[in-house]
Amino acid sequence: MDGTACPFGGDDQFGALGQVVGDILVKAPTFGTGVTELPNLGLGAVAVEVFVVFPVEHVRAFGARDIQKATARVGFERGNQQREPLAIAEADGGEGFVLVGVLLPFLTTNDRRAVNLCAQIMAIPESEVHPLLVEVMAEFGERHVKIDQFLIRRFERIRPSLPAGATVSEERKLLLGAYFSHEYSLEAAALFNPSIVPHPDQSDLPPGSLRFILSLRATGEGHISSITFRTGFLDSVGNITINTPTRYCIEPTQVPNASYDKHLFDRKLHELDLASDFSRQALQGLGDTFTLDELRNSILATVKHLRARDEERQSAARKILMLAQSNYEVQFPTDSRLSERVLFPTTPSQSNGIEDARFVLFTAEDGTRTYCATYTAYDGKLILPQFIETSDFLHFKFTTLNGPAVKNKGMALFPRKINGRYAMLGRQDSENLYMMFSDHLHFWHSAQLLLEPKFPWEFVQLGNCGSPIETDAGWLVLSHGVGPMRKYCIGAFLLDRDDPSKVIGRLREPLIKPNENEREGYVPNVVYSCGSLLRGRHLIIPYAMSDYATTFATLSLDDVLAAME
């Protein structure tokens, strides 16, 4: 995001200085990003930090204090906010510039529609607001949980688009929120690529039963993918029951003061080649842990201290903040049902989808158990493996994975450390399966070839179908192979329990291949899974049918192992 579209110009009160300030604000570099509502219409207001560089001739002509006042007036009044600039640095004779730090709402060309729309809604007489809101609530109120709270949150996002000092009644706030909202059918196109893990709550079940959580890739309008959930249970004889989901969907709220570990953050900067004198100084003033706001303020202070004018440092500041914003935490209401919770794309790297989450219950060396998932972040052009952690499916932590081995799709974490190191499967070259080990869960530097296509049904490419499953015979890995006519089948192979870089068994024929009832769909001739479950001596395999729906297969573990060669 750059500042070239800021709609600032001159100001009558400050005359020529107002025009100078307006012209400079248009070209101001910006640090930070925000959230744009109603993306299909391109509406919304985004608050960003801007550091503005004024040439020394302007400082001499108008004075630093007047520049500060004019910046506050021109920038904030035209941006519909009233607050003081964050900082000002006096120019000295040799530097030739003065820095003024301000907070401005960023309105793109399309966002002018938001301003115009708000003006139209604000012009509605108060007596007409109530019947309009009643009509909206009558039509949509029963379709959503806590819709009043949702609409107020939407109103707060677009508040900067209102005229400065506008007084807004509670009913008009709700109406404004409704105009900047729309319904989205998350699962309209497909509900597929499942993974399955034991539910953290196993209470109140019949003897011999297991409650489970099923994660699913939901795809809706615009082919945007998100993660949705279902719950169910296996009874003592292996019957599978899926609980009926509610009709509601809930997005989580972002945890406002999530903390970052400075050492870990600095390591991520080095992995991304973002470490520099600028980043070191920005981190120097922070504690061992810090919040996003503290990082943002430190970056602004560093810009001021270094009097950073060059594009390289401006770019560094933006990228540092983008890295921080890609590592975030979200929280669902405790009274929400699991089938109502939706993990929808939030960051720029996810803008076109959160795809193919491979959940696994990971057990640490101290016995702590955490649900982890790798997933593919897709921005419409690039794919990037990323990571999710949760202990309760209410609070989720999203983390970037770093290192040269983090590439392509289909990374799958082993459910425990092996010989003191984390272990992961990957498909770095889009064709073969690779084995990775690491001392840190977020950093993966090298991969060694594990398995190549061998049989005709997998000649095109190999991939995993979820995290390896520990058995007494070794690590069982379900795989997918692609053959002629892009036909996907599910197979399996076995890895040594102590050294999973060794393949000790492999199926010659697929376990599952698409039958006549499974061939037709959004992507035909495909069966695919992102994770299975071992229950006693039986494999429970949820799998997608041609990228449109999901079903289950139950297989004997002993039969699968016996067929290995």
mmCIF file of C-alpha atoms in Angstrom, residues 20-21 23-25 27-29 31 50-56 58-59 67 71 95-102 303 307-310 314:
data_model
loop_
_atom_site.group_PDB
_atom_site.id
_atom_site.type_symbol
_atom_site.label_atom_id
_atom_site.label_comp_id
_atom_site.label_asym_id
_atom_site.label_seq_id
_atom_site.Cartn_x
_atom_site.Cartn_y
_atom_site.Cartn_z
ATOM 1 C CA VAL A 20 2.108 22.458 0.090
ATOM 2 C CA VAL A 21 1.065 20.158 2.925
ATOM 3 C CA ASP A 23 0.639 17.980 -2.100
ATOM 4 C CA ILE A 24 3.230 16.357 0.152
ATOM 5 C CA LEU A 25 0.671 14.225 1.994
ATOM 6 C CA LYS A 27 3.109 11.390 -1.810
ATOM 7 C CA ALA A 28 3.708 10.385 1.809
ATOM 8 C CA PRO A 29 5.102 6.903 2.422
ATOM 9 C CA PHE A 31 3.654 2.076 7.090
ATOM 10 C CA VAL A 50 2.322 7.959 7.653
ATOM 11 C CA PHE A 51 5.654 9.675 8.102
ATOM 12 C CA VAL A 52 5.862 12.795 6.011
ATOM 13 C CA VAL A 53 9.098 14.339 4.749
ATOM 14 C CA PHE A 54 9.063 18.135 4.224
ATOM 15 C CA PRO A 55 11.987 19.716 2.318
ATOM 16 C CA VAL A 56 14.002 22.239 4.276
ATOM 17 C CA HIS A 58 9.355 24.649 3.236
ATOM 18 C CA VAL A 59 10.527 24.578 6.846
ATOM 19 C CA ILE A 67 3.829 22.798 9.283
ATOM 20 C CA THR A 71 -0.501 18.766 8.740
ATOM 21 C CA GLU A 95 19.757 17.539 6.801
ATOM 22 C CA GLY A 96 17.356 19.545 4.661
ATOM 23 C CA PHE A 97 14.089 18.029 5.866
ATOM 24 C CA VAL A 98 11.678 17.755 8.790
ATOM 25 C CA LEU A 99 9.719 14.643 9.729
ATOM 26 C CA VAL A 100 6.129 14.865 10.917
ATOM 27 C CA GLY A 101 4.528 11.649 12.135
ATOM 28 C CA VAL A 102 0.751 11.482 11.804
ATOM 29 C CA VAL A 303 11.997 6.351 11.281
ATOM 30 C CA ARG A 307 15.256 10.448 9.499
ATOM 31 C CA ALA A 308 14.546 7.699 7.015
ATOM 32 C CA ARG A 309 13.688 9.106 3.610
ATOM 33 C CA ASP A 310 14.765 6.347 1.258
ATOM 34 C CA GLN A 314 10.147 2.632 4.006
#
